[in-house]
Amino acid sequence: MSGSLKLPICKVVVTGNFYLFWESLPVRLFSKSTPMHILIVNNSKIPALKYGGTERVIWWLGKALVKMGHRVSYLVAPGSTCPFADVYEWHPAKPFNSQVPAGVEVLHLSA
């Protein structure tokens, strides 16, 4: 099994007051005021209290998205905690698609 991850292409088009997301049919139309369920994925533990580049970026990104009214979940290393979002443990040996929680509408992959 290779270490690469194949995901469908996701395109985003901003038209006036709407975001248009699609990976394949059907197309879903989001108003800028429509809350989305966003999954932020990283292989590190959060929060990063005494270190961290990417870890701090995804922490503050999630916090800002929640403040905007979106639902945020993290798929991160075991032992992670977060008071403002759901946390799911990422296991590299399991298929990626089986680890994405139901209802997620947008994936943010961080490396």
Short mmCIF file of the N, C-alpha and C atoms (twelve columns), coordinates in Angstrom:
data_MODEL
# 
_entry.id   MODEL 
# 
loop_
_atom_site.group_PDB 
_atom_site.id 
_atom_site.type_symbol 
_atom_site.label_atom_id 
_atom_site.label_alt_id 
_atom_site.label_comp_id 
_atom_site.label_asym_id 
_atom_site.label_seq_id 
_atom_site.Cartn_x 
_atom_site.Cartn_y 
_atom_site.Cartn_z 
_atom_site.pdbx_PDB_model_num 
ATOM 1   N N  . MET A 1   0.848   -1.180 0.000  1 
ATOM 2   C CA . MET A 1   0.000   0.000  0.000  1 
ATOM 3   C C  . MET A 1   0.888   1.236  0.000  1 
ATOM 4   N N  . SER A 2   0.618   2.172  -0.888 1 
ATOM 5   C CA . SER A 2   1.445   3.377  -0.949 1 
ATOM 6   C C  . SER A 2   0.998   4.376  0.106  1 
ATOM 7   N N  . GLY A 3   1.854   5.347  0.375  1 
ATOM 8   C CA . GLY A 3   1.551   6.367  1.362  1 
ATOM 9   C C  . GLY A 3   0.767   7.530  0.788  1 
ATOM 10  N N  . SER A 4   0.461   7.474  -0.501 1 
ATOM 11  C CA . SER A 4   -0.263  8.598  -1.094 1 
ATOM 12  C C  . SER A 4   -1.749  8.496  -0.800 1 
ATOM 13  N N  . LEU A 5   -2.396  9.630  -0.872 1 
ATOM 14  C CA . LEU A 5   -3.821  9.728  -0.567 1 
ATOM 15  C C  . LEU A 5   -4.518  10.326 -1.759 1 
ATOM 16  N N  . LYS A 6   -5.492  9.636  -2.314 1 
ATOM 17  C CA . LYS A 6   -6.235  10.147 -3.448 1 
ATOM 18  C C  . LYS A 6   -7.578  10.668 -2.965 1 
ATOM 19  N N  . LEU A 7   -7.828  11.935 -3.233 1 
ATOM 20  C CA . LEU A 7   -9.091  12.559 -2.858 1 
ATOM 21  C C  . LEU A 7   -9.722  13.160 -4.101 1 
ATOM 22  N N  . PRO A 8   -11.054 13.258 -4.141 1 
ATOM 23  C CA . PRO A 8   -11.688 13.915 -5.282 1 
ATOM 24  C C  . PRO A 8   -11.326 15.391 -5.315 1 
ATOM 25  N N  . ILE A 9   -11.284 15.934 -6.510 1 
ATOM 26  C CA . ILE A 9   -11.004 17.359 -6.662 1 
ATOM 27  C C  . ILE A 9   -12.211 18.150 -6.178 1 
ATOM 28  N N  . CYS A 10  -11.960 19.190 -5.434 1 
ATOM 29  C CA . CYS A 10  -13.026 20.054 -4.945 1 
ATOM 30  C C  . CYS A 10  -12.776 21.447 -5.490 1 
ATOM 31  N N  . LYS A 11  -13.751 21.993 -6.162 1 
ATOM 32  C CA . LYS A 11  -13.629 23.334 -6.712 1 
ATOM 33  C C  . LYS A 11  -14.543 24.266 -5.956 1 
ATOM 34  N N  . VAL A 12  -14.130 25.500 -5.825 1 
ATOM 35  C CA . VAL A 12  -14.926 26.498 -5.125 1 
ATOM 36  C C  . VAL A 12  -15.094 27.700 -6.049 1 
ATOM 37  N N  . VAL A 13  -16.315 28.152 -6.212 1 
ATOM 38  C CA . VAL A 13  -16.600 29.333 -7.007 1 
ATOM 39  C C  . VAL A 13  -17.361 30.311 -6.121 1 
ATOM 40  N N  . VAL A 14  -16.913 31.537 -6.063 1 
ATOM 41  C CA . VAL A 14  -17.610 32.555 -5.286 1 
ATOM 42  C C  . VAL A 14  -18.388 33.418 -6.279 1 
ATOM 43  N N  . THR A 15  -19.692 33.452 -6.097 1 
ATOM 44  C CA . THR A 15  -20.547 34.244 -6.985 1 
ATOM 45  C C  . THR A 15  -21.438 35.131 -6.133 1 
ATOM 46  N N  . GLY A 16  -21.118 36.404 -6.068 1 
ATOM 47  C CA . GLY A 16  -21.936 37.316 -5.267 1 
ATOM 48  C C  . GLY A 16  -21.963 36.897 -3.821 1 
ATOM 49  N N  . ASN A 17  -23.138 36.524 -3.323 1 
ATOM 50  C CA . ASN A 17  -23.299 36.142 -1.924 1 
ATOM 51  C C  . ASN A 17  -23.289 34.633 -1.702 1 
ATOM 52  N N  . PHE A 18  -22.820 33.870 -2.681 1 
ATOM 53  C CA . PHE A 18  -22.892 32.428 -2.558 1 
ATOM 54  C C  . PHE A 18  -21.549 31.766 -2.846 1 
ATOM 55  N N  . TYR A 19  -21.288 30.664 -2.126 1 
ATOM 56  C CA . TYR A 19  -20.165 29.792 -2.416 1 
ATOM 57  C C  . TYR A 19  -20.734 28.549 -3.081 1 
ATOM 58  N N  . LEU A 20  -20.097 28.061 -4.102 1 
ATOM 59  C CA . LEU A 20  -20.542 26.856 -4.796 1 
ATOM 60  C C  . LEU A 20  -19.451 25.805 -4.657 1 
ATOM 61  N N  . PHE A 21  -19.735 24.690 -3.993 1 
ATOM 62  C CA . PHE A 21  -18.773 23.628 -3.776 1 
ATOM 63  C C  . PHE A 21  -19.219 22.397 -4.549 1 
ATOM 64  N N  . TRP A 22  -18.286 21.728 -5.198 1 
ATOM 65  C CA . TRP A 22  -18.634 20.455 -5.784 1 
ATOM 66  C C  . TRP A 22  -17.424 19.555 -5.899 1 
ATOM 67  N N  . GLU A 23  -17.647 18.287 -5.674 1 
ATOM 68  C CA . GLU A 23  -16.649 17.259 -5.896 1 
ATOM 69  C C  . GLU A 23  -17.108 16.406 -7.065 1 
ATOM 70  N N  . SER A 24  -18.376 16.194 -7.149 1 
ATOM 71  C CA . SER A 24  -19.032 15.489 -8.238 1 
ATOM 72  C C  . SER A 24  -20.490 15.918 -8.135 1 
ATOM 73  N N  . LEU A 25  -21.338 15.401 -8.939 1 
ATOM 74  C CA . LEU A 25  -22.752 15.765 -8.832 1 
ATOM 75  C C  . LEU A 25  -23.338 15.124 -7.588 1 
ATOM 76  N N  . PRO A 26  -24.287 15.682 -6.908 1 
ATOM 77  C CA . PRO A 26  -24.934 16.953 -7.179 1 
ATOM 78  C C  . PRO A 26  -24.139 18.135 -6.617 1 
ATOM 79  N N  . VAL A 27  -24.399 19.294 -7.124 1 
ATOM 80  C CA . VAL A 27  -23.762 20.523 -6.671 1 
ATOM 81  C C  . VAL A 27  -24.548 21.073 -5.496 1 
ATOM 82  N N  . ARG A 28  -23.854 21.528 -4.470 1 
ATOM 83  C CA . ARG A 28  -24.523 22.116 -3.315 1 
ATOM 84  C C  . ARG A 28  -24.193 23.597 -3.269 1 
ATOM 85  N N  . LEU A 29  -25.190 24.402 -3.070 1 
ATOM 86  C CA . LEU A 29  -25.028 25.845 -3.024 1 
ATOM 87  C C  . LEU A 29  -25.088 26.299 -1.576 1 
ATOM 88  N N  . PHE A 30  -24.058 27.047 -1.133 1 
ATOM 89  C CA . PHE A 30  -23.994 27.566 0.225  1 
ATOM 90  C C  . PHE A 30  -24.104 29.076 0.178  1 
ATOM 91  N N  . SER A 31  -24.962 29.635 0.977  1 
ATOM 92  C CA . SER A 31  -24.958 31.076 1.172  1 
ATOM 93  C C  . SER A 31  -23.795 31.399 2.084  1 
ATOM 94  N N  . LYS A 32  -23.248 32.594 1.974  1 
ATOM 95  C CA . LYS A 32  -22.162 32.980 2.876  1 
ATOM 96  C C  . LYS A 32  -22.614 32.949 4.326  1 
ATOM 97  N N  . SER A 33  -23.912 32.999 4.563  1 
ATOM 98  C CA . SER A 33  -24.415 32.954 5.936  1 
ATOM 99  C C  . SER A 33  -24.839 31.541 6.350  1 
ATOM 100 N N  . THR A 34  -24.696 30.545 5.468  1 
ATOM 101 C CA . THR A 34  -25.063 29.170 5.783  1 
ATOM 102 C C  . THR A 34  -23.914 28.485 6.506  1 
ATOM 103 N N  . PRO A 35  -24.118 28.047 7.744  1 
ATOM 104 C CA . PRO A 35  -23.043 27.355 8.457  1 
ATOM 105 C C  . PRO A 35  -22.669 26.047 7.751  1 
ATOM 106 N N  . MET A 36  -21.388 25.746 7.725  1 
ATOM 107 C CA . MET A 36  -20.890 24.508 7.134  1 
ATOM 108 C C  . MET A 36  -20.210 23.683 8.219  1 
ATOM 109 N N  . HIS A 37  -20.147 22.372 7.995  1 
ATOM 110 C CA . HIS A 37  -19.377 21.491 8.877  1 
ATOM 111 C C  . HIS A 37  -18.033 21.266 8.194  1 
ATOM 112 N N  . ILE A 38  -16.973 21.785 8.803  1 
ATOM 113 C CA . ILE A 38  -15.639 21.770 8.226  1 
ATOM 114 C C  . ILE A 38  -14.748 20.846 9.043  1 
ATOM 115 N N  . LEU A 39  -14.078 19.921 8.366  1 
ATOM 116 C CA . LEU A 39  -13.143 19.008 9.015  1 
ATOM 117 C C  . LEU A 39  -11.726 19.459 8.685  1 
ATOM 118 N N  . ILE A 40  -10.954 19.755 9.720  1 
ATOM 119 C CA . ILE A 40  -9.553  20.138 9.560  1 
ATOM 120 C C  . ILE A 40  -8.706  18.922 9.922  1 
ATOM 121 N N  . VAL A 41  -7.861  18.502 8.979  1 
ATOM 122 C CA . VAL A 41  -7.094  17.270 9.132  1 
ATOM 123 C C  . VAL A 41  -5.611  17.591 9.244  1 
ATOM 124 N N  . ASN A 42  -4.964  16.996 10.251 1 
ATOM 125 C CA . ASN A 42  -3.522  17.142 10.426 1 
ATOM 126 C C  . ASN A 42  -3.023  15.946 11.220 1 
ATOM 127 N N  . ASN A 43  -1.783  15.532 10.981 1 
ATOM 128 C CA . ASN A 43  -1.266  14.352 11.673 1 
ATOM 129 C C  . ASN A 43  -0.574  14.681 12.994 1 
ATOM 130 N N  . SER A 44  -0.715  15.911 13.475 1 
ATOM 131 C CA . SER A 44  -0.103  16.331 14.738 1 
ATOM 132 C C  . SER A 44  -1.138  16.413 15.846 1 
ATOM 133 N N  . LYS A 45  -0.639  16.490 17.070 1 
ATOM 134 C CA . LYS A 45  -1.481  16.636 18.256 1 
ATOM 135 C C  . LYS A 45  -1.782  18.120 18.483 1 
ATOM 136 N N  . ILE A 46  -3.017  18.423 18.842 1 
ATOM 137 C CA . ILE A 46  -3.394  19.796 19.213 1 
ATOM 138 C C  . ILE A 46  -3.965  19.784 20.619 1 
ATOM 139 N N  . PRO A 47  -3.863  20.869 21.379 1 
ATOM 140 C CA . PRO A 47  -3.181  22.116 21.023 1 
ATOM 141 C C  . PRO A 47  -1.674  21.986 21.181 1 
ATOM 142 N N  . ALA A 48  -0.960  22.869 20.490 1 
ATOM 143 C CA . ALA A 48  0.496   22.949 20.606 1 
ATOM 144 C C  . ALA A 48  0.793   24.084 21.578 1 
ATOM 145 N N  . LEU A 49  1.160   23.752 22.786 1 
ATOM 146 C CA . LEU A 49  1.314   24.766 23.823 1 
ATOM 147 C C  . LEU A 49  2.684   25.444 23.829 1 
ATOM 148 N N  . LYS A 50  3.735   24.711 23.504 1 
ATOM 149 C CA . LYS A 50  5.082   25.280 23.586 1 
ATOM 150 C C  . LYS A 50  5.828   25.216 22.255 1 
ATOM 151 N N  . TYR A 51  5.134   24.880 21.195 1 
ATOM 152 C CA . TYR A 51  5.760   24.747 19.888 1 
ATOM 153 C C  . TYR A 51  4.661   24.872 18.845 1 
ATOM 154 N N  . GLY A 52  5.003   24.650 17.614 1 
ATOM 155 C CA . GLY A 52  3.982   24.472 16.596 1 
ATOM 156 C C  . GLY A 52  3.914   25.593 15.590 1 
ATOM 157 N N  . GLY A 53  3.889   25.214 14.359 1 
ATOM 158 C CA . GLY A 53  3.644   26.130 13.260 1 
ATOM 159 C C  . GLY A 53  2.265   25.802 12.716 1 
ATOM 160 N N  . THR A 54  2.200   24.658 12.026 1 
ATOM 161 C CA . THR A 54  0.925   24.213 11.448 1 
ATOM 162 C C  . THR A 54  -0.116  23.992 12.531 1 
ATOM 163 N N  . GLU A 55  0.297   23.448 13.655 1 
ATOM 164 C CA . GLU A 55  -0.648  23.170 14.734 1 
ATOM 165 C C  . GLU A 55  -1.323  24.454 15.223 1 
ATOM 166 N N  . ARG A 56  -0.548  25.501 15.355 1 
ATOM 167 C CA . ARG A 56  -1.120  26.785 15.791 1 
ATOM 168 C C  . ARG A 56  -2.021  27.385 14.712 1 
ATOM 169 N N  . VAL A 57  -1.610  27.236 13.448 1 
ATOM 170 C CA . VAL A 57  -2.413  27.775 12.342 1 
ATOM 171 C C  . VAL A 57  -3.775  27.100 12.290 1 
ATOM 172 N N  . ILE A 58  -3.809  25.762 12.360 1 
ATOM 173 C CA . ILE A 58  -5.107  25.089 12.272 1 
ATOM 174 C C  . ILE A 58  -5.958  25.350 13.513 1 
ATOM 175 N N  . TRP A 59  -5.320  25.557 14.660 1 
ATOM 176 C CA . TRP A 59  -6.049  25.888 15.893 1 
ATOM 177 C C  . TRP A 59  -6.784  27.217 15.723 1 
ATOM 178 N N  . TRP A 60  -6.042  28.243 15.289 1 
ATOM 179 C CA . TRP A 60  -6.640  29.572 15.144 1 
ATOM 180 C C  . TRP A 60  -7.600  29.634 13.964 1 
ATOM 181 N N  . LEU A 61  -7.346  28.859 12.920 1 
ATOM 182 C CA . LEU A 61  -8.291  28.778 11.801 1 
ATOM 183 C C  . LEU A 61  -9.619  28.213 12.293 1 
ATOM 184 N N  . GLY A 62  -9.569  27.101 13.032 1 
ATOM 185 C CA . GLY A 62  -10.790 26.502 13.568 1 
ATOM 186 C C  . GLY A 62  -11.536 27.446 14.484 1 
ATOM 187 N N  . LYS A 63  -10.804 28.140 15.335 1 
ATOM 188 C CA . LYS A 63  -11.423 29.090 16.262 1 
ATOM 189 C C  . LYS A 63  -12.136 30.211 15.499 1 
ATOM 190 N N  . ALA A 64  -11.494 30.724 14.443 1 
ATOM 191 C CA . ALA A 64  -12.102 31.794 13.639 1 
ATOM 192 C C  . ALA A 64  -13.333 31.293 12.893 1 
ATOM 193 N N  . LEU A 65  -13.280 30.065 12.370 1 
ATOM 194 C CA . LEU A 65  -14.435 29.507 11.660 1 
ATOM 195 C C  . LEU A 65  -15.620 29.301 12.598 1 
ATOM 196 N N  . VAL A 66  -15.361 28.847 13.823 1 
ATOM 197 C CA . VAL A 66  -16.430 28.691 14.819 1 
ATOM 198 C C  . VAL A 66  -17.025 30.057 15.155 1 
ATOM 199 N N  . LYS A 67  -16.188 31.054 15.301 1 
ATOM 200 C CA . LYS A 67  -16.666 32.412 15.600 1 
ATOM 201 C C  . LYS A 67  -17.558 32.939 14.471 1 
ATOM 202 N N  . MET A 68  -17.278 32.502 13.224 1 
ATOM 203 C CA . MET A 68  -18.101 32.900 12.075 1 
ATOM 204 C C  . MET A 68  -19.406 32.116 11.994 1 
ATOM 205 N N  . GLY A 69  -19.577 31.120 12.884 1 
ATOM 206 C CA . GLY A 69  -20.826 30.362 12.922 1 
ATOM 207 C C  . GLY A 69  -20.754 28.974 12.322 1 
ATOM 208 N N  . HIS A 70  -19.578 28.534 11.870 1 
ATOM 209 C CA . HIS A 70  -19.445 27.209 11.277 1 
ATOM 210 C C  . HIS A 70  -19.190 26.164 12.361 1 
ATOM 211 N N  . ARG A 71  -19.487 24.928 12.025 1 
ATOM 212 C CA . ARG A 71  -19.166 23.805 12.910 1 
ATOM 213 C C  . ARG A 71  -17.818 23.251 12.459 1 
ATOM 214 N N  . VAL A 72  -16.887 23.137 13.359 1 
ATOM 215 C CA . VAL A 72  -15.546 22.657 13.040 1 
ATOM 216 C C  . VAL A 72  -15.272 21.366 13.795 1 
ATOM 217 N N  . SER A 73  -14.647 20.431 13.092 1 
ATOM 218 C CA . SER A 73  -14.148 19.206 13.712 1 
ATOM 219 C C  . SER A 73  -12.695 19.049 13.294 1 
ATOM 220 N N  . TYR A 74  -11.924 18.392 14.139 1 
ATOM 221 C CA . TYR A 74  -10.528 18.101 13.838 1 
ATOM 222 C C  . TYR A 74  -10.339 16.598 13.732 1 
ATOM 223 N N  . LEU A 75  -9.572  16.157 12.749 1 
ATOM 224 C CA . LEU A 75  -9.104  14.781 12.642 1 
ATOM 225 C C  . LEU A 75  -7.593  14.870 12.811 1 
ATOM 226 N N  . VAL A 76  -7.128  14.563 14.022 1 
ATOM 227 C CA . VAL A 76  -5.741  14.818 14.419 1 
ATOM 228 C C  . VAL A 76  -5.188  13.648 15.239 1 
ATOM 229 N N  . ALA A 77  -3.934  13.768 15.634 1 
ATOM 230 C CA . ALA A 77  -3.253  12.693 16.370 1 
ATOM 231 C C  . ALA A 77  -3.943  12.374 17.700 1 
ATOM 232 N N  . PRO A 78  -3.856  11.114 18.120 1 
ATOM 233 C CA . PRO A 78  -4.410  10.726 19.419 1 
ATOM 234 C C  . PRO A 78  -3.854  11.591 20.550 1 
ATOM 235 N N  . GLY A 79  -4.698  11.872 21.541 1 
ATOM 236 C CA . GLY A 79  -4.303  12.691 22.680 1 
ATOM 237 C C  . GLY A 79  -4.649  14.155 22.509 1 
ATOM 238 N N  . SER A 80  -5.222  14.511 21.365 1 
ATOM 239 C CA . SER A 80  -5.588  15.905 21.103 1 
ATOM 240 C C  . SER A 80  -6.875  16.269 21.821 1 
ATOM 241 N N  . THR A 81  -6.985  17.537 22.189 1 
ATOM 242 C CA . THR A 81  -8.202  18.065 22.810 1 
ATOM 243 C C  . THR A 81  -8.491  19.448 22.249 1 
ATOM 244 N N  . CYS A 82  -9.758  19.844 22.303 1 
ATOM 245 C CA . CYS A 82  -10.148 21.173 21.836 1 
ATOM 246 C C  . CYS A 82  -11.484 21.547 22.479 1 
ATOM 247 N N  . PRO A 83  -11.562 22.703 23.153 1 
ATOM 248 C CA . PRO A 83  -12.799 23.088 23.820 1 
ATOM 249 C C  . PRO A 83  -13.874 23.645 22.885 1 
ATOM 250 N N  . PHE A 84  -13.525 24.035 21.664 1 
ATOM 251 C CA . PHE A 84  -14.496 24.671 20.781 1 
ATOM 252 C C  . PHE A 84  -14.876 23.832 19.563 1 
ATOM 253 N N  . ALA A 85  -14.321 22.613 19.448 1 
ATOM 254 C CA . ALA A 85  -14.614 21.766 18.290 1 
ATOM 255 C C  . ALA A 85  -14.556 20.293 18.679 1 
ATOM 256 N N  . ASP A 86  -15.205 19.462 17.880 1 
ATOM 257 C CA . ASP A 86  -15.125 18.010 18.071 1 
ATOM 258 C C  . ASP A 86  -13.759 17.534 17.611 1 
ATOM 259 N N  . VAL A 87  -13.201 16.555 18.310 1 
ATOM 260 C CA . VAL A 87  -11.895 16.008 17.965 1 
ATOM 261 C C  . VAL A 87  -12.045 14.514 17.686 1 
ATOM 262 N N  . TYR A 88  -11.521 14.089 16.542 1 
ATOM 263 C CA . TYR A 88  -11.505 12.681 16.157 1 
ATOM 264 C C  . TYR A 88  -10.053 12.274 16.001 1 
ATOM 265 N N  . GLU A 89  -9.731  11.063 16.447 1 
ATOM 266 C CA . GLU A 89  -8.355  10.581 16.357 1 
ATOM 267 C C  . GLU A 89  -8.063  10.053 14.965 1 
ATOM 268 N N  . TRP A 90  -6.960  10.532 14.387 1 
ATOM 269 C CA . TRP A 90  -6.510  10.080 13.077 1 
ATOM 270 C C  . TRP A 90  -5.618  8.856  13.245 1 
ATOM 271 N N  . HIS A 91  -5.922  7.800  12.491 1 
ATOM 272 C CA . HIS A 91  -5.146  6.568  12.525 1 
ATOM 273 C C  . HIS A 91  -4.655  6.280  11.111 1 
ATOM 274 N N  . PRO A 92  -3.352  6.433  10.861 1 
ATOM 275 C CA . PRO A 92  -2.822  6.281  9.508  1 
ATOM 276 C C  . PRO A 92  -3.021  4.898  8.898  1 
ATOM 277 N N  . ALA A 93  -3.211  3.877  9.711  1 
ATOM 278 C CA . ALA A 93  -3.399  2.522  9.188  1 
ATOM 279 C C  . ALA A 93  -4.817  2.284  8.666  1 
ATOM 280 N N  . LYS A 94  -5.762  3.134  9.051  1 
ATOM 281 C CA . LYS A 94  -7.151  2.983  8.609  1 
ATOM 282 C C  . LYS A 94  -7.388  3.781  7.329  1 
ATOM 283 N N  . PRO A 95  -8.333  3.319  6.487  1 
ATOM 284 C CA . PRO A 95  -8.664  4.097  5.284  1 
ATOM 285 C C  . PRO A 95  -9.151  5.498  5.666  1 
ATOM 286 N N  . PHE A 96  -8.660  6.489  4.958  1 
ATOM 287 C CA . PHE A 96  -9.005  7.879  5.276  1 
ATOM 288 C C  . PHE A 96  -10.511 8.115  5.253  1 
ATOM 289 N N  . ASN A 97  -11.188 7.656  4.201  1 
ATOM 290 C CA . ASN A 97  -12.629 7.911  4.065  1 
ATOM 291 C C  . ASN A 97  -13.436 7.370  5.232  1 
ATOM 292 N N  . SER A 98  -12.968 6.290  5.853  1 
ATOM 293 C CA . SER A 98  -13.701 5.714  6.983  1 
ATOM 294 C C  . SER A 98  -13.551 6.560  8.250  1 
ATOM 295 N N  . GLN A 99  -12.625 7.518  8.249  1 
ATOM 296 C CA . GLN A 99  -12.383 8.351  9.427  1 
ATOM 297 C C  . GLN A 99  -13.064 9.717  9.343  1 
ATOM 298 N N  . VAL A 100 -13.654 10.027 8.193  1 
ATOM 299 C CA . VAL A 100 -14.338 11.314 8.027  1 
ATOM 300 C C  . VAL A 100 -15.726 11.195 8.661  1 
ATOM 301 N N  . PRO A 101 -16.033 12.043 9.641  1 
ATOM 302 C CA . PRO A 101 -17.342 11.969 10.306 1 
ATOM 303 C C  . PRO A 101 -18.490 12.277 9.344  1 
ATOM 304 N N  . ALA A 102 -19.636 11.708 9.620  1 
ATOM 305 C CA . ALA A 102 -20.830 11.975 8.808  1 
ATOM 306 C C  . ALA A 102 -21.182 13.446 8.873  1 
ATOM 307 N N  . GLY A 103 -21.638 13.985 7.775  1 
ATOM 308 C CA . GLY A 103 -22.105 15.359 7.736  1 
ATOM 309 C C  . GLY A 103 -21.047 16.397 7.409  1 
ATOM 310 N N  . VAL A 104 -19.796 15.957 7.249  1 
ATOM 311 C CA . VAL A 104 -18.737 16.922 6.895  1 
ATOM 312 C C  . VAL A 104 -18.959 17.384 5.457  1 
ATOM 313 N N  . GLU A 105 -18.878 18.707 5.276  1 
ATOM 314 C CA . GLU A 105 -19.118 19.284 3.951  1 
ATOM 315 C C  . GLU A 105 -17.855 19.824 3.295  1 
ATOM 316 N N  . VAL A 106 -16.868 20.187 4.111  1 
ATOM 317 C CA . VAL A 106 -15.621 20.743 3.586  1 
ATOM 318 C C  . VAL A 106 -14.452 20.106 4.331  1 
ATOM 319 N N  . LEU A 107 -13.440 19.651 3.583  1 
ATOM 320 C CA . LEU A 107 -12.214 19.110 4.164  1 
ATOM 321 C C  . LEU A 107 -11.110 20.145 4.018  1 
ATOM 322 N N  . HIS A 108 -10.366 20.372 5.097  1 
ATOM 323 C CA . HIS A 108 -9.167  21.218 5.042  1 
ATOM 324 C C  . HIS A 108 -8.018  20.314 5.431  1 
ATOM 325 N N  . LEU A 109 -7.169  19.978 4.445  1 
ATOM 326 C CA . LEU A 109 -6.050  19.083 4.687  1 
ATOM 327 C C  . LEU A 109 -4.807  19.912 4.912  1 
ATOM 328 N N  . SER A 110 -4.134  19.690 6.029  1 
ATOM 329 C CA . SER A 110 -2.898  20.399 6.358  1 
ATOM 330 C C  . SER A 110 -1.754  19.406 6.397  1 
ATOM 331 N N  . ALA A 111 -0.622  19.835 5.904  1 
ATOM 332 C CA . ALA A 111 0.539   18.930 5.910  1 
ATOM 333 C C  . ALA A 111 1.659   19.550 6.704  1 
# 
